[in-house]
Short mmCIF file of C-alpha atoms in Angstrom, two decimals:
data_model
loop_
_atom_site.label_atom_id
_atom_site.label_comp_id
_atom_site.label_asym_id
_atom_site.label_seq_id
_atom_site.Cartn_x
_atom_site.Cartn_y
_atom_site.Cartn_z
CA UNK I 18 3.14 -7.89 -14.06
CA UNK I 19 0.40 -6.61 -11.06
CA UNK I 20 0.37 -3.24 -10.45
CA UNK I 21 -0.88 -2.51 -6.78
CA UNK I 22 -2.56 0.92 -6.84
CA UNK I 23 -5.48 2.72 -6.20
CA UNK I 24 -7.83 4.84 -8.49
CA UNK I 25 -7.35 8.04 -6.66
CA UNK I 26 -3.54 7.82 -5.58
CA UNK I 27 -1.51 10.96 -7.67
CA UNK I 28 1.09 8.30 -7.90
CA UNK I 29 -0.20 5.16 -9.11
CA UNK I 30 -1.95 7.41 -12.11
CA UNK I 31 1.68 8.49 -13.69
CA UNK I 32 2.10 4.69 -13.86
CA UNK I 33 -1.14 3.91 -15.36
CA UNK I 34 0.24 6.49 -17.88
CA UNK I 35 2.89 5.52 -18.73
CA UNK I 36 1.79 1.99 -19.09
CA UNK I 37 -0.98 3.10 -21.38
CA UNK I 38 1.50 5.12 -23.70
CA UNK I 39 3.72 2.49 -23.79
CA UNK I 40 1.00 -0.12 -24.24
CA UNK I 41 2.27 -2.71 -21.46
CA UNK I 42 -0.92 -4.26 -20.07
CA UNK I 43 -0.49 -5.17 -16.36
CA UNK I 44 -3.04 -6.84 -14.18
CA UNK I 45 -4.17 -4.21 -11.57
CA UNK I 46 -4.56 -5.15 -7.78
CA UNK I 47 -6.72 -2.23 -5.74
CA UNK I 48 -5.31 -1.11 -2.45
CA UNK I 49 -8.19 0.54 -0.83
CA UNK I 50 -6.04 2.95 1.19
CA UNK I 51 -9.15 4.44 2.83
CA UNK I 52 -9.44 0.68 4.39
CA UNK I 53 -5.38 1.50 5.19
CA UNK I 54 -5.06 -2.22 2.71
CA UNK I 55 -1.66 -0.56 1.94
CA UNK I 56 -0.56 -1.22 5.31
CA UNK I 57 -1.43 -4.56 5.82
CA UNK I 58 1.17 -6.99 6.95
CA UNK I 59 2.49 -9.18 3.80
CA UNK I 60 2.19 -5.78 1.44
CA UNK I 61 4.24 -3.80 4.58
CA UNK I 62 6.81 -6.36 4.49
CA UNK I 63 7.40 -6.15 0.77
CA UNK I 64 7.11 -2.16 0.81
CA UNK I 65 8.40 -0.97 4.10
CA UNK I 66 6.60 2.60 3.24
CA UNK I 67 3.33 1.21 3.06
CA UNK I 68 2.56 3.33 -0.27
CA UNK I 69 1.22 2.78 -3.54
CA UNK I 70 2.12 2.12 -6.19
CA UNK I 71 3.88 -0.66 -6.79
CA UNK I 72 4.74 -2.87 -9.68
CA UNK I 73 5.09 -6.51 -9.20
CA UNK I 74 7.51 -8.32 -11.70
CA UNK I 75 7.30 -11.91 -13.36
CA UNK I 76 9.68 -13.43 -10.58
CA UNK I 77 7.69 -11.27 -7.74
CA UNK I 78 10.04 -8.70 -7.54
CA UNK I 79 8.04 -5.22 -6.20
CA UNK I 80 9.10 -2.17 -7.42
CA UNK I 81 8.35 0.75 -5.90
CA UNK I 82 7.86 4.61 -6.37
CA UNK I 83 6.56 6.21 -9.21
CA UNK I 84 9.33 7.49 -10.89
CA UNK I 85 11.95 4.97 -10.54
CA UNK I 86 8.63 2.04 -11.67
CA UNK I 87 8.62 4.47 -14.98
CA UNK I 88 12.40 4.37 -15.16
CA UNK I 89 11.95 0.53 -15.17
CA UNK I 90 9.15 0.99 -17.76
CA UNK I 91 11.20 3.20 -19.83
CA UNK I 92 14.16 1.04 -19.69
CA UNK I 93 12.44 -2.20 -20.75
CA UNK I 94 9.78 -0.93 -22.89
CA UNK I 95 11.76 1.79 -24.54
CA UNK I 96 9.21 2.34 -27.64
CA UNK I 97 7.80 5.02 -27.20
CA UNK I 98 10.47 7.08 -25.44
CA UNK I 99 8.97 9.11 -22.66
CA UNK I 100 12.59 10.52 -22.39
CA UNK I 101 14.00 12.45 -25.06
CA UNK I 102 17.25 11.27 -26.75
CA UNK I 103 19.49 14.44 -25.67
CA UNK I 104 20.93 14.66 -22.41
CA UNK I 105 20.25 17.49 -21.52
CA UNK I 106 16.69 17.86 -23.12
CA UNK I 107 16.33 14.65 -20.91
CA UNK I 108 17.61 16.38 -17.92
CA UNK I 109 15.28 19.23 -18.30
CA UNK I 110 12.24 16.76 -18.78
CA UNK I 111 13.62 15.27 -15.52
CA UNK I 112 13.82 18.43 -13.68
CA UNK I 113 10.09 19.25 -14.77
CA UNK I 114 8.87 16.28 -13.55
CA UNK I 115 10.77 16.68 -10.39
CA UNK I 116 9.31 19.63 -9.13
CA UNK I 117 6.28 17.98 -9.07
CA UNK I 118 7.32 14.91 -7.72
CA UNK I 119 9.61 16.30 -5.58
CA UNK I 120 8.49 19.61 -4.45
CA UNK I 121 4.82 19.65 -5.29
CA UNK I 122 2.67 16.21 -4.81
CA UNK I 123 4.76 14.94 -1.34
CA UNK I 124 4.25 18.04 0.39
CA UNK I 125 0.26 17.90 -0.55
CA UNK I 126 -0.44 14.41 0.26
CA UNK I 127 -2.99 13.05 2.34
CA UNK I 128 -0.77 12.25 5.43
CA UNK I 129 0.59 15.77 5.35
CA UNK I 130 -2.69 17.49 5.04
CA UNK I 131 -3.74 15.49 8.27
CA UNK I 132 -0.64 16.82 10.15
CA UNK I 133 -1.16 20.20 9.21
CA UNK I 134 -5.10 20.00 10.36
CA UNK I 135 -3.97 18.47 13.01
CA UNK I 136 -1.98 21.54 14.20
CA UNK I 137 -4.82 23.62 13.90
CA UNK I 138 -4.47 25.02 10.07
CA UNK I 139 -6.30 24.82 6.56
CA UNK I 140 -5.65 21.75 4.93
CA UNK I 141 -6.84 23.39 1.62
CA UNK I 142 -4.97 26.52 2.09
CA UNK I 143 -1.34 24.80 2.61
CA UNK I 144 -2.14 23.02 -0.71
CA UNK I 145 -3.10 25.59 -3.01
CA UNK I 146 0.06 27.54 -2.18
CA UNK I 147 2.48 24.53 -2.52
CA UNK I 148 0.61 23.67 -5.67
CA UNK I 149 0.53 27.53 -6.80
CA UNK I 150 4.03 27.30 -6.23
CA UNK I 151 4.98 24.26 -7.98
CA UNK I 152 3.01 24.79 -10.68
CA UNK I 153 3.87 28.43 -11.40
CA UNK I 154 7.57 27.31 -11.48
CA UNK I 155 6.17 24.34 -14.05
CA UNK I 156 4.88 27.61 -16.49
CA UNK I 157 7.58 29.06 -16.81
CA UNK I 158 9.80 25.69 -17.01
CA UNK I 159 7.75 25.56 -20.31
CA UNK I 160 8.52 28.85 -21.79
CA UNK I 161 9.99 28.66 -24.96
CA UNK I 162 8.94 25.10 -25.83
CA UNK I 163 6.57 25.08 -28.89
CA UNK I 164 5.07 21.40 -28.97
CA UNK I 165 1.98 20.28 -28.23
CA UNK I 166 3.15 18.63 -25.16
CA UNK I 167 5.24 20.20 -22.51
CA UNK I 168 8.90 19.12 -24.24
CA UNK I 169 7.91 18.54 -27.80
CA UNK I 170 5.60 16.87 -30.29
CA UNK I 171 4.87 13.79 -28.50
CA UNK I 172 4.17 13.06 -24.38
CA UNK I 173 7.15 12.45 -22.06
CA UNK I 174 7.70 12.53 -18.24
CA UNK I 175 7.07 15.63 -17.83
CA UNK I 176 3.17 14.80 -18.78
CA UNK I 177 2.90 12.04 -17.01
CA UNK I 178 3.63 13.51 -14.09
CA UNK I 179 1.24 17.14 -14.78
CA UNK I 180 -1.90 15.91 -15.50
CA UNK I 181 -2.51 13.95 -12.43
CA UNK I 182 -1.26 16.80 -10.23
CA UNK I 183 -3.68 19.55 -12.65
CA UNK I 184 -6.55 17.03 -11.16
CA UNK I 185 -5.08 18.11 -7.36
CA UNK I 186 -5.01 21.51 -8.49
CA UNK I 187 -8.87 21.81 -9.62
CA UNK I 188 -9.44 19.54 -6.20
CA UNK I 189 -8.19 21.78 -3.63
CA UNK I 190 -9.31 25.40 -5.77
CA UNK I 191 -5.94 26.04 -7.19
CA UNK I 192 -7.03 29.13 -10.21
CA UNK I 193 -5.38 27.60 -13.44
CA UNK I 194 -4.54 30.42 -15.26
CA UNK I 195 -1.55 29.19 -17.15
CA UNK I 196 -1.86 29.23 -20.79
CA UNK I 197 0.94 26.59 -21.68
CA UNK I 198 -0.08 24.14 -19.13
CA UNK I 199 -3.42 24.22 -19.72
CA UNK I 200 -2.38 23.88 -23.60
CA UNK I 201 -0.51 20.76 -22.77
CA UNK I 202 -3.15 19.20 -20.45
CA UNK I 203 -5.75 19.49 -23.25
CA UNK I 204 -3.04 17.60 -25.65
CA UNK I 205 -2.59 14.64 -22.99
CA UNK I 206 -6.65 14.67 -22.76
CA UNK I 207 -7.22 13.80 -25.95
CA UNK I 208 -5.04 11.00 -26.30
CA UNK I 209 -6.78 7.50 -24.91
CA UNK I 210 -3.31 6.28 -23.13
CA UNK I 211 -4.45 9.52 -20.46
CA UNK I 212 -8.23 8.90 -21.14
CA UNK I 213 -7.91 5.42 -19.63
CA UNK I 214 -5.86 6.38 -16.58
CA UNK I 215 -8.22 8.70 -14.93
CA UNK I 216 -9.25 8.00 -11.70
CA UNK I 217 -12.92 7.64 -12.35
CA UNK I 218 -12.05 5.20 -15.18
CA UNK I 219 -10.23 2.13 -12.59
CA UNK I 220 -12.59 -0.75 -11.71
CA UNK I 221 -11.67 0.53 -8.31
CA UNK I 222 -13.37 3.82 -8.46
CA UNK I 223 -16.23 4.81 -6.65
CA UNK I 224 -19.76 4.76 -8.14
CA UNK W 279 30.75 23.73 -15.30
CA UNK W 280 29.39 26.12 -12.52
CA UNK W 281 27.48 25.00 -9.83
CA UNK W 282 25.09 26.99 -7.49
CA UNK W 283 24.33 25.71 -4.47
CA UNK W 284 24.94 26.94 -0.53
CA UNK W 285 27.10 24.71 1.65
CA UNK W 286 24.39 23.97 4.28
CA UNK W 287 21.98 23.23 1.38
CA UNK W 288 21.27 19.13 1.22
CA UNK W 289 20.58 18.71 -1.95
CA UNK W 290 23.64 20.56 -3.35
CA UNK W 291 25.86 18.50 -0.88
CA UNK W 292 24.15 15.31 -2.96
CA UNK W 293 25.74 17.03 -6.10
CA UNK W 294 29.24 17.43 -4.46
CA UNK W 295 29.46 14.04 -3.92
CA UNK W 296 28.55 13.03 -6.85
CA UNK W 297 31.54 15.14 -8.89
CA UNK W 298 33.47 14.22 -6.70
CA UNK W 299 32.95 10.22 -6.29
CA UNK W 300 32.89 11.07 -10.40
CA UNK W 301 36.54 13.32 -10.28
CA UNK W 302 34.40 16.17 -12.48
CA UNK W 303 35.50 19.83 -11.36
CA UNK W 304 33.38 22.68 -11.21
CA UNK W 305 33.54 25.78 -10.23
CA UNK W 306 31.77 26.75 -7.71
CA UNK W 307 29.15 29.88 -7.00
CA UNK W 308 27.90 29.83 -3.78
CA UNK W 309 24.13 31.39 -3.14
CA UNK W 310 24.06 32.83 0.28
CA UNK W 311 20.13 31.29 1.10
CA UNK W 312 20.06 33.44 4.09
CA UNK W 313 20.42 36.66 2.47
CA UNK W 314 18.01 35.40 -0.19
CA UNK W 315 20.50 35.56 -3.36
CA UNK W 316 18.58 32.25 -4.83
CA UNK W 317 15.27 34.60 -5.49
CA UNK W 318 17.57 37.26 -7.03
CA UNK W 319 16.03 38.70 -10.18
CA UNK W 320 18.61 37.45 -12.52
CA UNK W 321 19.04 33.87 -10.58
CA UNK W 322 15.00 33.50 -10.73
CA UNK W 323 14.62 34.31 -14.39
CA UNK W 324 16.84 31.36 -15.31
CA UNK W 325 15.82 28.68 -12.11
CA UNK W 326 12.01 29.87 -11.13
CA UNK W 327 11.64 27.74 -8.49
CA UNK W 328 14.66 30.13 -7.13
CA UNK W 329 16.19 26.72 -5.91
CA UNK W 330 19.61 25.57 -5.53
CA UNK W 331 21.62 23.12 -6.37
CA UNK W 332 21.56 24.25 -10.34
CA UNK W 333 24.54 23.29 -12.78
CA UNK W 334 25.67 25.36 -15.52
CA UNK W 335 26.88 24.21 -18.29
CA UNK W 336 29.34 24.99 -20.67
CA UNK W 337 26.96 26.90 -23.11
CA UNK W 338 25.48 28.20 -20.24
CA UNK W 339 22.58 25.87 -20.15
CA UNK W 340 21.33 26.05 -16.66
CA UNK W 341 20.40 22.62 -15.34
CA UNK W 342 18.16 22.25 -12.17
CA UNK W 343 17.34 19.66 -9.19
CA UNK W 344 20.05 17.62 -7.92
CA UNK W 345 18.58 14.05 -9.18
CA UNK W 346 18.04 15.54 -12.88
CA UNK W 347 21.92 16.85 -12.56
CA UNK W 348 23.27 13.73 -11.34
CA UNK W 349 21.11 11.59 -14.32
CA UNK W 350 22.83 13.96 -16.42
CA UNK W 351 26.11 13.74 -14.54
CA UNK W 352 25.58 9.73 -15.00
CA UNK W 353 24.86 9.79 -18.37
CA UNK W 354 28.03 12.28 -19.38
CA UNK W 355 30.78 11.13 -16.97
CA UNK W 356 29.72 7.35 -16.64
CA UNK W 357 32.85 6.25 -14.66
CA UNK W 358 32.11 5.19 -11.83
CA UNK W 359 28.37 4.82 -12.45
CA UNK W 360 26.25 5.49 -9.44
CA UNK W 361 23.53 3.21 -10.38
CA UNK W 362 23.93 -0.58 -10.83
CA UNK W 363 23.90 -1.82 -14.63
CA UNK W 364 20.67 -4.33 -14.49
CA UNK W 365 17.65 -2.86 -14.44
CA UNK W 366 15.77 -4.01 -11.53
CA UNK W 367 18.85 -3.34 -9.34
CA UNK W 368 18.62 0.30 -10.73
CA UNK W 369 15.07 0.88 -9.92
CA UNK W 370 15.84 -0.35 -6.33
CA UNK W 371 18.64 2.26 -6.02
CA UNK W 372 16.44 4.60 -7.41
CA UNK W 373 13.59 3.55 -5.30
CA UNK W 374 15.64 4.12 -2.61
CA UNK W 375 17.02 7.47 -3.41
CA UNK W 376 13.65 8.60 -4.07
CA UNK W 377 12.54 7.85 -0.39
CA UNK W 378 14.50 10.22 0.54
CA UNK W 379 14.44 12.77 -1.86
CA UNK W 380 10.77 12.99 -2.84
CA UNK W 381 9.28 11.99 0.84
CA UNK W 382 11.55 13.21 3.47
CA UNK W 383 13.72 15.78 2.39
CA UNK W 384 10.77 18.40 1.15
CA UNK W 385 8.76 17.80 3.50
CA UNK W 386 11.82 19.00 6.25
CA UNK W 387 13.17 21.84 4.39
CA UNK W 388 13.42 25.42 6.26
CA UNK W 389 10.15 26.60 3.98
CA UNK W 390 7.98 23.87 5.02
CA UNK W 391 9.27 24.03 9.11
CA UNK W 392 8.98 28.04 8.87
CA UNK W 393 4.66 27.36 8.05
CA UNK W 394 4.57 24.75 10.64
CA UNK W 395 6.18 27.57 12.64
CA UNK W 396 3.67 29.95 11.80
CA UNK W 397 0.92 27.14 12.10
CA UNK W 398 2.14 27.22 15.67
CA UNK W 399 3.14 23.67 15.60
CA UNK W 400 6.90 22.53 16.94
CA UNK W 401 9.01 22.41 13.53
CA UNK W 402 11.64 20.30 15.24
CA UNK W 403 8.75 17.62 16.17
CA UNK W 404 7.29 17.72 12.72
CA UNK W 405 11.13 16.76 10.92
CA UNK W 406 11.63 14.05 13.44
CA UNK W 407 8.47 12.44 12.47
CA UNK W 408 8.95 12.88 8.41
CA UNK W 409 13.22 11.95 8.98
CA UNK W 410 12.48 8.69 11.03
CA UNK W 411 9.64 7.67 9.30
CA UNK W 412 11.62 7.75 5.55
CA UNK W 413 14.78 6.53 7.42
CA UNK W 414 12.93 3.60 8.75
CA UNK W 415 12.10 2.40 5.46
CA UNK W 416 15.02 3.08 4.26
CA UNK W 417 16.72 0.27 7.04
CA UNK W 418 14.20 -2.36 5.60
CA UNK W 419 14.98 -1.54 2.07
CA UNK W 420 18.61 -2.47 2.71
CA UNK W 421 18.21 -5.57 4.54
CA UNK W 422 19.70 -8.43 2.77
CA UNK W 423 22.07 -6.03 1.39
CA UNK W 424 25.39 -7.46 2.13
CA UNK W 425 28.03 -5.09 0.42
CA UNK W 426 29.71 -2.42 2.77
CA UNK W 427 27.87 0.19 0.52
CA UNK W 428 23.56 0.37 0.34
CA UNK W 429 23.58 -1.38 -2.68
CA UNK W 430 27.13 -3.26 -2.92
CA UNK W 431 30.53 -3.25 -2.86
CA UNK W 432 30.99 0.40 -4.55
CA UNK W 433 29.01 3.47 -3.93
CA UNK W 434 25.37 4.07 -5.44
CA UNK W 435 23.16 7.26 -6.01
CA UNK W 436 21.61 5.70 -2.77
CA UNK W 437 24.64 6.35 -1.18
CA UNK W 438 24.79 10.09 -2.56
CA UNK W 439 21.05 10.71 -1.05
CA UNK W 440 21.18 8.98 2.91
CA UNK W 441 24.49 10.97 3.95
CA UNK W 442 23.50 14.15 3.66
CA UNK W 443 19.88 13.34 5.45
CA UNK W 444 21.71 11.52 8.27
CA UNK W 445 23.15 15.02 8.53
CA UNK W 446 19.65 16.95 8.89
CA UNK W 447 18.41 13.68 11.16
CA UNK W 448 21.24 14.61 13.58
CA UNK W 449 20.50 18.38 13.43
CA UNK W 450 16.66 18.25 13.80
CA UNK W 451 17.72 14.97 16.89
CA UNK W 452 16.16 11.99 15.15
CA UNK W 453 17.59 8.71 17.27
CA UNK W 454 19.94 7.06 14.96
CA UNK W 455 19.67 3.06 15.72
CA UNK W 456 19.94 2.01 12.42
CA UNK W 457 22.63 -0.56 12.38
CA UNK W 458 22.96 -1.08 8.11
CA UNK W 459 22.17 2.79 7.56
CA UNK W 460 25.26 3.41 10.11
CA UNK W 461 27.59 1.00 8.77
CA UNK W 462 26.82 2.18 5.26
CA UNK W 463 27.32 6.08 6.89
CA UNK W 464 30.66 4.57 8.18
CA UNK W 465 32.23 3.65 4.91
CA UNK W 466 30.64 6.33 2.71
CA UNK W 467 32.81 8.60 5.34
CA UNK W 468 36.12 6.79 4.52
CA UNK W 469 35.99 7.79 1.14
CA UNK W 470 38.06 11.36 0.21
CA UNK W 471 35.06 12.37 -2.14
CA UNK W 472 32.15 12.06 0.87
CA UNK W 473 34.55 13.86 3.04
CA UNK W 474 35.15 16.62 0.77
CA UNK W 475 31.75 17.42 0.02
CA UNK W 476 30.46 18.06 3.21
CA UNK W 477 29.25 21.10 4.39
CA UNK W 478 31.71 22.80 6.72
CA UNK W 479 34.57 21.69 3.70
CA UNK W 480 33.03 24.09 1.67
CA UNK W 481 34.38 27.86 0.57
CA UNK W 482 30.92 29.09 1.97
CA UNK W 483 30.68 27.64 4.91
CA UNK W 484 30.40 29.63 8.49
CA UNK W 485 33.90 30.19 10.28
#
């Protein structure tokens, strides 16, 4: 499998994640969207939105978005689980992980941020209060849940999809002064699946 | 099962559909967004993102954002299943839905268009670009889709997401010249459980 990403897309990271905990190794192609690689011609044509990431299959199929790529993942490389065995303890996992994919990272992305300079306003401003937001909301989401990670004793989703968007947080001056989050970030840190999928750690990554 | 939601609210219609392509009743508690009742105290303690749609269930569980509900509606009321039973066809449904739900629709809610508003930007502008953009994509991803459906002969969680954000492209005047997205609007709309969970159908909705 190729994974087409690139070292400092949000996105691409969960997958690198979730690859990592589930020990798939993938080759990894580097979209340099600074060079706008991601909307080149033959990768437009096989992903019409021009984003990253996307996971190439054996027979060339391309997969794309983040969380239906870990879906995939989860689905054929179900050991270990990054979804817990309960419905509804999945669907709350789900939910978590939603609000950030959903509400938080979208509405802080690069494109965005250029629309909202370009009407005259503070890039950095709009996204420390939809990250504020979002991740408030994530704090108390994890009230109540004991483990070292956000839903339990080992990592699911709902990691996968925090630490990246903690790394927007610190970027754009967000004050993270949530004691559970940080609790679980510092639980994901120390394991090498999340050490390996920082940004600073792709062959991509800037000097 | 209780479900809060508001009848103009998009990703509560998403949930409608989905009970009732499904034939699951709920009750229904409708959260007047206008007046605020989603950030009331007692509302917030149990959602904090003060969001709707949330389901309730039977123990009083309180389940939030429409995708997690309607993985959890999939996963307890299987019949008929909303997403295809390979893999690879399910991460392309999913792919799909999440377009819509994780880059259009957040990016066009009322909070987002009231701080363009105060950014002094044109809010109607701003959804047109975000809906046609997502939409777009969405047309490519369903070419060489043959079925009458986005992904086949039966509806799909696809489905579930693009009629209710045809809805907001209308309201906020996107062009629609999409020939497969309006064929698959077409038959989604022939079926009772599409036309029963649309907005003005609902208890809430304005005279």
């Amino acid at each position: 499998m190729r994974l087409f990403g690139y070292w400092r897309s949000t996105a691409t990271w969960r997958v690198r994640i979730a690859l990592g905990l589930k020990r798939v190794a993938v080759e990894q192609v580097a979209l340099d969207l600074r060079l706008g690689e991601q909307r080149a011609r033959d990768y437009l044509a096989r992903n019409p939105q021009g984003l990253v990431p996307a996971l190439e299959l054996e027979d060339g199929t391309l997969l794309t978005q983040s969380l239906a790529i870990i879906d995939y993942l989860e689905e054929r490389f179900p050991e270990p689980a990054l979804l817990p065995g309960d419905a509804v303890a999945r669907a709350r996992v789900r939910a978590f992980a939603q609000v950030i994919a959903c509400d938080v990272h979208p509405i802080q992305n690069l494109k965005i941020l250029n629309r909202v300079r370009d009407l005259g306003g503070d890039p950095q401003a709009w996204a420390r209060t939809v990250i504020a937001d979002g991740l408030s909301a994530c704090e108390t989401l994890l009230q109540g849940q004991n483990g070292p990670f956000a839903f339990g004793d080992a990592p699911s989703l709902a990691d996968v999809l925090l630490v990246p968007q903690l790394a927007n947080a610190r970027r754009f001056g967000v004050p993270l002064d949530w004691p559970r989050i940080n609790a679980v970030e510092a639980a994901c840190n120390a394991l090498p699946a999340f050490q390996a999928a920082r940004p600073e750690m792709q062959a991509d990554a800037d000097a």
